[in-house]
Amino acid sequence: MSVSITEIAKRLNVSHSTVSRVLNGRGKQYASEQTARQIRDLAVELNYRPNRLASGLLRGKTNLIGVAMGRCNSSYAGGILEGVRAACEDIGYQVLLGRAKNDELSESKQVRLLLDYKVDGLICVADGWGHERILHWLDEVVMRDLPCAVIDSRAYADRVDCVVTDDVAGAAMATRHLIELGHRRIAHVGGGDIRTTSTDRRNGYLRALADAGIASDPALIQGCAYSKESATAAIQTILEVRPLPTAVFVASDGDAYWVWQTLNDRGIRVPDDIALVGYGNLDVGLGLGLTTVDQAPQTLGAMAVKRVLNRIDRPGAPHEVVELNTQLIVRRSSAARA
Amino acid sequence: MSVSITEIAKRLNVSHSTVSRVLNGRGKQYASEQTARQIRDLAVELNYRPNRLASGLLRGKTNLIGVAMGRCNSSYAGGILEGVRAACEDIGYQVLLGRAKNDELSESKQVRLLLDYKVDGLICVADGWGHERILHWLDEVVMRDLPCAVIDSRAYADRVDCVVTDDVAGAAMATRHLIELGHRRIAHVGGGDIRTTSTDRRNGYLRALADAGIASDPALIQGCAYSKESATAAIQTILEVRPLPTAVFVASDGDAYWVWQTLNDRGIRVPDDIALVGYGNLDVGLGLGLTTVDQAPQTLGAMAVKRVLNRIDRPGAPHEVVELNTQLIVRRSSAARA
DNA sequence: GTGAAAGCGCTAACAA
DNA sequence: TTGTTAGCGCTTTCAC
C-alpha cells in the first residue's frame, strides 16, 4: 500500500536506519550529502510518508492532542475547538476528538479511549459541568503525568492547568452595565444548578447589585438550566412580580433567546419595556441584537494548547491557572432609559 | 507507565499471546475458562488498556476516521462534526480532526497528515469550495482504496461516496415560498463565485421563478461571497432598482444577517416592506426570526460516517450519492402580504 | 489450550 | 558516515 523506509533502503542498497536518519532524523543528519540526496529523491518519487503509528509506538510521542468535549455545535464550543485546531496546526499537532455525553461515565470512557491512542496531551472542556465527572479520570491522567488543560473549570487547579474566564467578573460587568443605564430593578435568570459557571454568574450579578447599593430581590432571581422550558418558566415567574423589573440579566444567550420570545409573546418590548443582557456571545444573540459578554472561545482553546505544549516541553512545571478577560458587547437589547 | 500484555503474561506465567487472545482476541477465545478468568482479573486490577498504536500498526486498522474540514464554529459546520462524532461514538471509532485553511495546498497537506496516522476512512467537508482542492489529494485516496465520503460536493461521485443536499431544490423551495406568499419581484443575493453551492442556489431561485412564469430581472440578482462587505454592497445595489423588490432571497443566513442590518439602517422593515429568506438554518437566523432552509447538518455528518463504514466493510462497492432532503423553516421574516 | 516466533514500520544505541 | 541490533506493544500463524 504505502512505501516504507525499508523499501527505500532496499532499492538504494543502504540500511533502513540510514534512510530513517535522513528522512525523519531529528537534528543533524548523519549521512553524506550524496546518500542523503539519493534517499530524499527516491522518497519524493515514491511519495514516502512516515507512519505515525510506528514512530509513535517507538518514541512514545504521537503529536496527537486529545480533546474531550460535549456537543460542539454551538458557537462557543465550536469556537473553542477552532482555537484548539488553529493552535495545533501551527505546531504540527493533530486533534483527536473525544465525545462526552452529559454523563459521568461517558466522559471517562472517552478520555480513556484518547489515552489508548497515546495522545501527548489532553484538553478537556468542562463547560461548568465537569466537577464530579472529571474526578472519574483525573487520577489516571495525573498518574501518567499526562499534560492536561481543563477549560472552564478551576476545580482541579492543583493537578492540571486551567484555562478559564472569570464568570463572576463577567456577570458583574454585565449587571453593572444595566445599572449604569439607570436600571434599579434588575432580574436574573440563571443559576440554581450544579454548574459553577451558573453559580458564578449569579454571584457576579449579586455582587454588582451590592456594589451599587441595590438590595437584591429574591423574587427577581429565577433558576434556569439551558432549556426552553426552564427559561420560559423563569421569566414567566418574574413577570408576576410587581413592580416589574426594568431589565433582565440572563446567564446564557441561549436562554436569553427564550426569554425574549416570551417577552415578545406578552407584548413586552425589548429594550423599551425591559432591557435584556445575555452571556456568552452566541450567534443566536447576534441576530437578536442582544447585549452580551464575550468569552473569547477561540483564545480559550488556543491557550489550552499552549499550556499543554508548555507542559510537554517542561514536565513538572507548576500548574497554572490562565484567566482570560471577558468583554461586554453592547447591542440594542440594552438601551439607555428614556 | 501503563501495563502491557507482556507484563500481565509475566506475572501470570503464561505467554503474551495467550493474554492477547483473551483480552483482545476477535471471535472465539482460545483459552481455558480458568486462564481466561485469571488474565481478565489481573487486567482489570492493573487497569490494562490496549495500545491502539500497536494494534493499529500490526493489523492495519486503527478505528480512526479522519475528518478534513475548514472552520467548525458555525452551526452548520459544527452540526456536521457533531453528527460525525455521534455516529462514530456508536460504532467505536474516534475522530481525527484535520484542519484545512481555505487554500488548496493546506487541505491536501491536512489529508496527507490524516493518512499518516493510518485512518480507516476519510470524511471531507467540501463546503462547496472543494472542486479543485479535492483533486490535490483525491488520487492518493483513490489509489489506496481508502473509504472516503465527501460532504457537500458531488463532483467526484465516480471515485468517492458523496453526501449532499440538493441546493437547487432547496433554493427553489425557498423562492417558491415567497411566490406563494404573493411576491412577484423577488431579489436574490448570492452566487457569482466558484462554489457550486452558490451557483446551485441561484439556479434554484431562477428555476422557481421560471416555473411560476415570472421573468427574472438581472438587476435584482447580485453576487455575494459570505462577507459583510459583499452582502451589504449587494443589497445596496438592489435597493437602487425601481420598482423595489418586495422580497429578497439570500443564499446564506450569514449574509442575510448583513442584508437585514442594511435594510434596518435604511428604515426598511422586515417583513413589512421587504420579506427576507435565507439559507442554511444558522443560529444567527434564529435570533433574527429568519425564514430559512435547513440542511440537516447532523444527518449529513452521520450519513458520511455510514458511507465510510459501509465501504470499510464492503470495499469495492459502487460509489453512491446520498441526497438528503432540505426543509423550509418559516419564521416571521417572511409574512403573508397584506 | 498454549507457547514460540515472526513482524507491523520505525528509532536509537552501539559498532564498525 | 553507515550498518547491525534490539526493541515499542501487539496480532497471528504454526507447532506442540
XYZ file of C-alpha atoms (C1' of nucleotides) in Angstrom:
708
model
C 0.000 0.000 0.000
C 2.401 2.755 1.010
C 6.183 2.654 0.833
C 8.169 2.099 3.972
C 11.624 3.116 4.947
C 12.755 -0.457 4.370
C 11.523 -0.377 0.794
C 13.582 2.708 0.080
C 16.599 1.186 1.819
C 16.330 -1.965 -0.258
C 16.156 -0.109 -3.547
C 19.150 2.028 -2.694
C 21.185 -0.723 -1.078
C 21.592 1.132 2.140
C 20.364 0.215 5.592
C 16.957 1.293 6.738
C 18.486 3.213 9.612
C 20.354 5.434 7.205
C 17.114 6.149 5.460
C 15.454 6.853 8.772
C 18.201 9.230 9.779
C 17.904 11.136 6.548
C 14.146 11.298 6.336
C 12.946 11.511 9.895
C 16.096 12.156 11.863
C 15.971 14.909 14.413
C 18.780 17.388 14.494
C 21.871 16.870 12.412
C 21.739 14.458 9.558
C 24.410 11.843 9.967
C 24.712 10.992 6.312
C 26.765 12.052 3.350
C 25.297 14.672 1.138
C 25.215 12.186 -1.710
C 23.385 9.389 0.080
C 21.032 11.848 1.624
C 20.194 13.296 -1.744
C 19.557 9.895 -3.275
C 17.329 8.927 -0.396
C 15.392 12.142 -0.447
C 14.894 11.962 -4.174
C 13.602 8.436 -4.080
C 11.378 9.265 -1.134
C 9.752 12.031 -3.107
C 9.474 9.836 -6.172
C 7.781 7.036 -4.265
C 5.748 9.501 -2.247
C 7.086 8.231 1.028
C 5.261 9.250 4.158
C 6.317 8.313 7.664
C 3.994 6.001 9.530
C 2.939 7.940 12.587
C 1.761 4.851 14.386
C 5.165 3.264 14.152
C 7.097 6.289 15.262
C 4.553 6.972 17.960
C 4.836 3.468 19.271
C 8.577 3.595 19.426
C 9.167 7.114 20.594
C 6.208 7.423 22.890
C 5.268 10.643 21.156
C 2.410 10.867 18.729
C 1.939 14.579 18.129
C -1.665 13.978 18.987
C -3.663 16.122 21.352
C -6.842 14.629 22.710
C -9.824 16.890 23.129
C -12.670 15.739 25.329
C -15.780 17.796 24.988
C -19.525 17.622 24.755
C -21.521 18.921 21.823
C -19.541 21.158 19.520
C -22.289 22.813 17.505
C -22.691 25.971 19.496
C -20.627 28.969 18.574
C -18.998 28.762 21.982
C -17.919 25.119 21.852
C -17.176 25.382 18.156
C -15.061 28.437 18.843
C -13.014 26.648 21.472
C -12.451 23.748 19.120
C -11.497 26.100 16.340
C -8.983 27.784 18.608
C -7.513 24.441 19.541
C -7.284 23.388 15.920
C -5.602 26.576 14.799
C -3.037 26.401 17.572
C -2.365 22.735 16.885
C -1.914 23.310 13.211
C 0.749 25.892 13.930
C 2.812 23.445 15.915
C 2.299 20.278 13.926
C -0.116 18.548 16.240
C -3.294 16.762 15.274
C -6.529 16.842 17.213
C -8.034 13.571 18.319
C -11.593 14.354 19.236
C -13.361 12.541 22.032
C -17.036 12.947 22.659
C -18.560 13.056 26.072
C -22.266 12.777 26.525
C -23.556 14.567 29.514
C -22.966 11.798 31.996
C -20.035 10.970 34.128
C -19.062 7.596 32.755
C -19.237 8.594 29.134
C -16.610 11.213 29.702
C -14.130 8.996 31.443
C -14.716 6.343 28.796
C -13.828 8.871 26.138
C -10.766 10.099 27.950
C -9.582 6.536 28.358
C -10.011 5.976 24.640
C -7.972 9.058 23.888
C -5.265 7.748 26.180
C -5.329 4.433 24.325
C -4.125 6.307 21.276
C -1.257 7.680 23.347
C -2.074 11.322 22.926
C 0.726 13.594 24.067
C -1.661 15.859 25.861
C -5.280 16.268 26.806
C -7.667 19.173 26.696
C -10.963 18.890 28.472
C -13.798 21.336 28.061
C -15.548 21.110 31.402
C -18.199 23.601 30.426
C -19.017 24.118 34.051
C -20.408 20.608 34.374
C -17.219 18.828 34.999
C -16.621 18.725 38.688
C -17.516 15.208 39.647
C -17.112 13.957 36.122
C -13.504 14.985 35.926
C -12.731 13.027 39.055
C -13.506 9.846 37.174
C -10.444 10.159 35.013
C -8.270 12.774 36.643
C -6.248 10.312 38.690
C -5.315 8.349 35.649
C -4.128 11.444 33.846
C -2.226 12.727 36.847
C -0.598 9.341 37.470
C 0.676 9.204 33.940
C 1.854 12.785 34.121
C -0.077 13.487 31.002
C -0.083 17.194 30.185
C -3.652 18.294 30.616
C -5.517 21.554 30.425
C -9.079 21.965 31.594
C -11.136 24.719 30.063
C -13.909 26.336 32.071
C -13.192 24.879 35.445
C -10.547 25.690 38.030
C -11.666 22.994 40.399
C -8.528 20.915 39.931
C -6.011 23.681 39.550
C -3.636 21.791 41.812
C -3.385 18.857 39.433
C -3.875 20.251 35.923
C -3.569 23.535 34.093
C -6.753 25.535 33.923
C -7.883 27.999 31.313
C -10.881 29.966 32.408
C -12.766 33.175 32.186
C -13.968 34.905 35.321
C -17.703 34.329 35.293
C -18.209 36.338 38.435
C -16.469 39.346 36.962
C -18.181 38.921 33.596
C -21.624 38.733 35.108
C -20.842 41.679 37.355
C -19.767 43.652 34.318
C -22.999 42.829 32.518
C -25.068 43.773 35.533
C -23.095 46.943 36.125
C -23.804 47.894 32.525
C -27.511 47.765 33.282
C -27.046 49.684 36.496
C -25.118 52.380 34.674
C -28.002 52.667 32.258
C -30.130 53.623 35.233
C -31.817 50.322 35.949
C -32.512 49.510 39.577
C -34.905 46.594 39.393
C -32.839 44.064 37.527
C -33.995 40.463 37.377
C -31.730 37.458 36.878
C -32.499 34.250 35.018
C -29.936 31.538 35.542
C -28.112 29.526 38.134
C -29.684 27.147 40.546
C -27.949 24.103 39.136
C -24.690 22.375 39.827
C -22.615 24.127 37.235
C -20.077 26.529 38.625
C -20.488 28.812 35.656
C -24.134 29.366 36.546
C -23.382 29.893 40.198
C -20.536 32.253 39.432
C -22.657 34.339 37.130
C -25.358 34.623 39.693
C -22.785 35.693 42.246
C -21.428 38.267 39.854
C -24.916 39.647 39.430
C -25.402 39.814 43.188
C -22.047 41.439 43.713
C -22.713 44.165 41.172
C -26.013 44.945 42.833
C -24.391 45.058 46.240
C -21.574 47.254 44.995
C -24.134 49.686 43.703
C -26.026 49.616 46.953
C -29.056 47.982 45.392
C -30.862 45.432 47.517
C -31.406 42.193 45.647
C -34.940 40.900 45.441
C -35.131 37.085 45.657
C -38.355 37.151 43.682
C -36.434 38.558 40.733
C -33.929 35.712 40.714
C -35.072 32.550 38.976
C -33.033 29.438 38.214
C -32.716 28.118 34.717
C -30.895 25.230 33.104
C -30.179 25.831 29.438
C -33.554 24.873 28.055
C -36.620 26.449 26.527
C -38.813 25.142 29.300
C -36.765 26.370 32.226
C -36.028 29.755 30.657
C -39.665 30.323 29.792
C -40.819 29.294 33.246
C -38.230 31.539 34.883
C -39.185 34.693 33.049
C -42.885 33.969 33.480
C -42.430 33.762 37.218
C -40.515 37.004 37.171
C -43.269 38.706 35.191
C -45.682 38.002 38.046
C -43.696 40.243 40.363
C -44.766 43.825 40.952
C -43.328 46.269 40.315
C -41.936 44.710 37.164
C -38.190 44.758 36.662
C -36.928 47.119 34.006
C -34.080 44.834 32.993
C -33.182 41.154 32.965
C -29.736 39.636 33.026
C -29.843 36.085 31.674
C -26.883 33.810 32.370
C -26.706 32.493 28.819
C -27.581 33.784 25.373
C -29.466 30.614 24.515
C -31.825 31.121 27.422
C -31.984 34.828 26.684
C -33.458 33.874 23.333
C -36.332 32.098 25.034
C -36.776 34.923 27.479
C -37.007 37.312 24.552
C -39.592 35.109 22.861
C -41.707 35.051 25.982
C -41.480 38.812 26.414
C -42.448 39.193 22.782
C -45.437 36.913 23.180
C -46.610 39.022 26.096
C -46.251 42.193 24.103
C -43.342 43.400 26.201
C -40.812 45.243 24.038
C -37.070 44.884 24.306
C -35.427 47.182 25.212
C -38.223 49.737 25.537
C -40.119 47.980 28.299
C -37.426 45.654 29.556
C -33.726 45.695 28.756
C -32.080 42.330 28.220
C -28.496 41.195 28.616
C -27.247 37.680 27.971
C -23.944 35.904 28.381
C -21.635 34.048 26.032
C -21.829 35.949 22.756
C -23.516 33.135 20.875
C -24.641 33.545 17.283
C -28.270 33.416 18.298
C -27.755 36.642 20.236
C -26.222 38.346 17.226
C -29.427 38.043 15.257
C -31.351 39.222 18.264
C -29.201 42.295 18.783
C -28.542 41.030 22.269
C -26.077 42.712 24.580
C -23.835 40.011 25.917
C -20.479 39.045 27.379
C -17.916 37.553 25.057
C -15.739 34.780 26.428
C -13.260 34.625 23.568
C -13.689 30.897 22.992
C -11.006 30.710 20.330
C -8.465 32.233 22.646
C -9.562 29.827 25.341
C -8.842 26.923 23.015
C -5.549 28.346 21.846
C -4.382 28.971 25.398
C -5.231 25.438 26.403
C -2.997 24.144 23.630
C -0.285 26.480 24.767
C -0.482 25.192 28.332
C -0.387 21.580 27.207
C 2.532 22.243 24.931
C 4.393 24.051 27.658
C 3.981 21.048 29.906
C 5.105 18.668 27.190
C 8.287 20.690 26.922
C 8.716 21.253 30.648
C 7.116 18.392 32.531
C 6.780 19.040 36.207
C 6.299 22.774 35.865
C 3.836 24.078 38.440
C 0.244 24.094 37.317
C -1.107 27.399 36.225
C -4.491 28.995 36.028
C -4.810 31.200 32.995
C -7.641 33.636 33.327
C -8.842 35.357 30.206
C -10.711 38.615 30.116
C -14.302 38.764 29.063
C -15.672 41.621 27.080
C -19.001 43.353 27.126
C -20.685 43.564 23.753
C -23.321 46.223 23.807
C -26.136 45.846 21.320
C -29.580 47.242 21.062
C -31.264 44.956 23.608
C -29.951 47.203 26.321
C -30.603 50.835 25.681
C -30.362 53.920 27.795
C -33.592 54.531 29.654
C -35.750 57.279 28.255
C 3.839 3.966 32.525
C 0.945 1.727 31.501
C 0.826 -2.040 31.741
C 1.364 -4.093 28.630
C 0.198 -7.501 27.670
C 3.702 -8.801 28.336
C 3.596 -7.526 31.884
C 0.414 -9.435 32.544
C 1.834 -12.537 30.891
C 4.937 -12.380 33.040
C 3.017 -12.094 36.282
C 0.789 -14.993 35.398
C 3.493 -17.145 33.877
C 1.701 -17.531 30.605
C 2.781 -16.379 27.193
C 1.849 -12.953 25.988
C -0.024 -14.465 23.076
C -2.411 -16.179 25.421
C -3.047 -12.903 27.128
C -3.580 -11.252 23.787
C -6.075 -13.895 22.740
C -8.040 -13.467 25.921
C -8.032 -9.697 26.104
C -8.138 -8.504 22.543
C -8.855 -11.671 20.598
C -11.547 -11.404 17.989
C -14.158 -14.124 17.870
C -13.815 -17.215 19.985
C -11.450 -17.150 22.891
C -8.983 -19.960 22.559
C -8.194 -20.284 26.212
C -9.385 -22.277 29.171
C -12.012 -20.702 31.327
C -9.567 -20.674 34.200
C -6.674 -18.967 32.468
C -9.013 -16.522 30.848
C -10.504 -15.584 34.181
C -7.091 -15.082 35.780
C -5.969 -12.924 32.909
C -9.090 -10.845 32.869
C -8.985 -10.316 36.612
C -5.395 -9.177 36.558
C -6.047 -6.940 33.579
C -8.773 -5.174 35.492
C -6.640 -4.954 38.594
C -3.731 -3.418 36.735
C -6.045 -1.270 34.661
C -4.777 -2.721 31.419
C -5.644 -0.848 28.252
C -4.707 -1.996 24.770
C -2.245 0.209 22.942
C -4.085 1.337 19.841
C -0.920 2.349 18.076
C 0.491 -1.138 18.373
C -2.625 -2.934 17.236
C -3.129 -0.383 14.504
C 0.360 -0.865 13.248
C 0.063 -4.592 13.124
C -3.477 -5.045 11.932
C -3.616 -2.089 9.598
C -6.797 -0.930 11.288
C -6.914 1.972 13.681
C -10.609 2.625 14.232
C -9.806 6.187 13.345
C -11.823 8.283 10.941
C -10.155 11.359 9.572
C -12.259 14.467 9.101
C -10.925 17.231 6.888
C -12.827 20.448 7.180
C -12.464 24.183 7.382
C -13.666 26.270 10.286
C -16.022 24.439 12.598
C -17.535 27.288 14.566
C -20.643 27.839 12.541
C -23.760 25.934 13.459
C -23.613 24.269 10.060
C -20.032 23.011 10.239
C -20.375 22.305 13.937
C -23.542 20.343 13.236
C -21.827 18.192 10.643
C -18.989 17.487 13.029
C -21.407 16.710 15.794
C -23.211 14.233 13.530
C -19.938 12.584 12.643
C -18.929 12.336 16.277
C -22.220 10.841 17.383
C -22.149 8.241 14.625
C -18.525 7.388 15.356
C -19.173 7.000 19.030
C -21.880 4.470 18.295
C -19.522 2.259 16.354
C -16.360 2.625 18.376
C -14.478 4.923 16.066
C -12.535 8.010 17.017
C -12.425 11.223 15.046
C -9.067 12.549 13.963
C -9.668 16.134 13.005
C -7.732 17.762 10.202
C -7.919 21.449 9.546
C -7.923 22.955 6.113
C -7.451 26.616 5.636
C -9.119 27.976 2.603
C -6.382 27.213 0.148
C -5.685 24.224 -1.946
C -2.398 23.068 -0.524
C -3.417 23.352 3.077
C -6.183 20.861 2.501
C -4.072 18.250 0.820
C -1.412 18.713 3.471
C -4.008 18.012 6.111
C -5.377 14.991 4.323
C -1.896 13.597 3.961
C -1.336 14.049 7.680
C -4.528 12.187 8.422
C -3.345 9.385 6.176
C -0.042 9.282 8.059
C -1.989 8.226 11.109
C -3.494 5.410 9.057
C -7.099 6.419 9.426
C -9.523 3.737 8.298
C -11.640 6.229 6.459
C -11.843 9.845 5.473
C -14.616 12.397 5.537
C -14.143 15.664 3.745
C -16.435 18.629 4.103
C -16.092 20.330 0.737
C -18.450 23.122 1.656
C -18.905 23.918 -1.982
C -15.322 25.106 -2.311
C -13.716 21.815 -2.850
C -13.594 21.204 -6.554
C -10.023 21.866 -7.490
C -8.815 21.431 -3.957
C -10.059 17.896 -3.730
C -8.107 16.985 -6.835
C -4.907 17.605 -4.931
C -5.397 14.590 -2.734
C -8.114 12.549 -4.371
C -5.765 10.367 -6.371
C -3.865 9.351 -3.306
C -7.024 8.358 -1.514
C -8.390 6.508 -4.504
C -5.100 4.682 -5.084
C -5.060 3.435 -1.541
C -8.688 2.448 -1.760
C -9.303 4.457 1.352
C -13.006 4.674 2.139
C -13.916 8.296 1.666
C -17.076 10.342 1.809
C -17.291 13.912 0.602
C -19.947 16.140 2.097
C -21.374 18.975 0.046
C -19.935 18.131 -3.317
C -20.886 15.523 -5.875
C -18.101 16.469 -8.230
C -16.198 13.216 -7.729
C -19.105 10.864 -7.348
C -17.332 8.357 -9.572
C -14.435 7.970 -7.169
C -15.825 8.587 -3.672
C -19.131 8.464 -1.863
C -20.964 11.759 -1.744
C -23.386 13.041 0.831
C -25.190 16.135 -0.297
C -28.300 18.197 -0.107
C -29.946 19.468 -3.250
C -29.158 23.169 -3.237
C -31.119 23.763 -6.413
C -34.232 22.198 -4.949
C -33.719 23.905 -1.594
C -33.341 27.335 -3.131
C -36.312 26.702 -5.390
C -38.347 25.748 -2.354
C -37.358 28.946 -0.574
C -38.194 31.047 -3.610
C -41.457 29.231 -4.188
C -42.381 30.023 -0.615
C -42.062 33.719 -1.394
C -44.001 33.335 -4.616
C -46.793 31.566 -2.801
C -46.935 34.477 -0.398
C -47.760 36.629 -3.392
C -44.369 38.141 -4.118
C -43.502 38.765 -7.739
C -40.465 40.989 -7.550
C -38.031 38.791 -5.663
C -34.384 39.765 -5.495
C -31.527 37.375 -4.969
C -28.280 37.962 -3.096
C -25.711 35.244 -3.585
C -23.787 33.279 -6.159
C -21.317 34.708 -8.546
C -18.374 32.803 -7.136
C -16.822 29.431 -7.798
C -18.700 27.488 -5.166
C -21.228 25.079 -6.556
C -23.498 25.639 -3.618
C -23.852 29.301 -4.533
C -24.391 28.571 -8.183
C -26.906 25.856 -7.395
C -28.886 28.110 -5.128
C -29.028 30.816 -7.729
C -30.199 28.267 -10.261
C -32.868 27.076 -7.872
C -34.044 30.648 -7.485
C -34.172 31.102 -11.248
C -35.965 27.837 -11.746
C -38.666 28.649 -9.227
C -39.264 31.988 -10.908
C -39.450 30.352 -14.315
C -41.802 27.666 -13.063
C -44.109 30.376 -11.810
C -43.913 32.236 -15.075
C -42.130 35.168 -13.522
C -39.471 36.827 -15.647
C -36.225 37.208 -13.767
C -34.725 40.671 -13.573
C -30.915 40.662 -13.761
C -30.824 43.902 -11.818
C -32.357 42.076 -8.886
C -29.632 39.430 -8.805
C -26.421 40.400 -7.045
C -23.447 38.212 -6.264
C -22.141 37.847 -2.760
C -19.370 35.889 -1.123
C -20.034 35.233 2.546
C -18.916 38.563 3.916
C -20.309 41.724 5.413
C -18.893 43.837 2.622
C -20.215 41.823 -0.293
C -23.622 41.287 1.264
C -24.009 44.949 2.095
C -22.901 46.017 -1.348
C -25.269 43.550 -2.980
C -28.376 44.695 -1.174
C -27.456 48.337 -1.628
C -27.245 47.841 -5.362
C -30.593 46.109 -5.328
C -32.158 48.943 -3.383
C -31.310 51.304 -6.248
C -33.615 49.416 -8.562
C -37.136 50.676 -9.194
C -39.651 49.382 -8.543
C -38.187 47.937 -5.377
C -38.434 44.205 -4.843
C -40.891 43.075 -2.190
C -38.771 40.137 -1.147
C -35.146 39.038 -1.079
C -33.820 35.517 -1.103
C -30.266 35.434 0.264
C -28.142 32.369 -0.401
C -26.878 32.139 3.162
C -28.126 33.113 6.596
C -24.879 34.822 7.443
C -25.241 37.183 4.531
C -28.937 37.554 5.246
C -27.918 38.998 8.590
C -25.965 41.768 6.887
C -28.762 42.348 4.421
C -31.136 42.710 7.334
C -28.831 45.195 9.000
C -28.640 47.289 5.875
C -32.398 47.256 5.414
C -32.758 48.272 9.030
C -30.330 51.147 8.627
C -32.340 52.370 5.697
C -35.550 52.196 7.673
C -36.890 49.365 5.588
C -38.900 46.954 7.747
C -38.712 43.191 7.508
C -41.095 41.660 6.619
C -43.494 44.581 6.235
C -41.617 46.366 3.473
C -39.444 43.558 2.261
C -39.683 39.866 3.091
C -36.422 38.037 3.658
C -35.466 34.387 3.297
C -32.033 32.941 3.980
C -30.419 29.565 3.604
C -28.699 27.172 5.982
C -30.618 27.499 9.250
C -27.748 29.043 11.135
C -28.117 30.221 14.708
C -27.793 33.834 13.662
C -31.018 33.468 11.721
C -32.821 32.080 14.730
C -32.365 35.269 16.669
C -33.416 37.232 13.631
C -36.583 35.226 13.122
C -35.335 34.484 9.644
C -37.135 32.107 7.336
C -34.547 29.690 6.038
C -33.763 26.290 4.604
C -32.440 23.648 6.955
C -29.778 21.319 5.607
C -29.756 18.847 8.480
C -26.025 19.073 9.083
C -26.001 16.412 11.773
C -27.653 13.947 9.469
C -25.169 14.880 6.785
C -22.319 14.013 9.132
C -23.934 10.818 10.316
C -24.593 9.659 6.763
C -20.994 10.301 5.794
C -19.849 8.027 8.589
C -22.338 5.430 7.463
C -20.989 5.520 3.914
C -17.406 5.241 5.059
C -18.255 2.378 7.353
C -20.119 0.602 4.639
C -17.091 0.828 2.417
C -14.780 -0.388 5.162
C -16.979 -3.466 5.428
C -17.518 -3.887 1.707
C -14.571 -2.477 -0.164
C -15.173 -2.121 -3.851
C -18.885 -1.459 -3.565
C -20.042 1.055 -6.162
C -19.873 4.663 -5.064
C -23.120 6.201 -4.012
C -24.517 9.674 -3.860
C -26.722 10.134 -0.847
C -29.017 13.076 -1.220
C -30.689 14.407 1.886
C -33.831 16.469 1.943
C -33.798 20.083 2.957
C -36.597 21.614 4.923
C -38.152 25.034 4.834
C -38.281 26.749 8.212
C -40.790 29.538 8.117
C -40.277 32.348 10.576
C -41.506 35.864 10.811
C -39.101 37.397 8.261
C -41.427 36.182 5.550
C -45.010 37.024 6.162
C -48.099 36.927 4.036
C -48.509 40.184 2.138
C -51.147 42.484 3.487
C -5.342 -24.900 25.118
C -0.932 -22.811 24.918
C 3.726 -21.081 23.565
C 7.288 -19.768 20.258
C 8.357 -16.909 16.650
C 7.816 -13.580 13.214
C 6.964 -8.981 12.161
C 3.912 -4.231 11.501
C 7.372 0.463 10.438
C 10.067 2.848 12.825
C 14.035 4.861 16.159
C 18.226 4.835 18.638
C 22.238 2.928 20.862
C 26.241 0.886 19.636
C 29.776 -0.899 16.470
C 32.395 -0.674 12.709
C 29.310 8.033 7.668
C 26.984 3.763 7.821
C 25.168 -0.875 9.288
C 23.674 -4.049 12.960
C 20.728 -4.926 16.508
C 17.182 -4.559 19.561
C 13.011 -3.491 20.500
C 7.952 -0.288 21.038
C 3.143 -3.499 22.125
C 0.622 -6.049 19.730
C -1.602 -9.980 16.469
C -1.298 -14.096 14.197
C 0.280 -18.210 12.164
C 2.097 -22.604 13.289
C 3.659 -26.134 16.189
C 3.093 -28.840 20.203
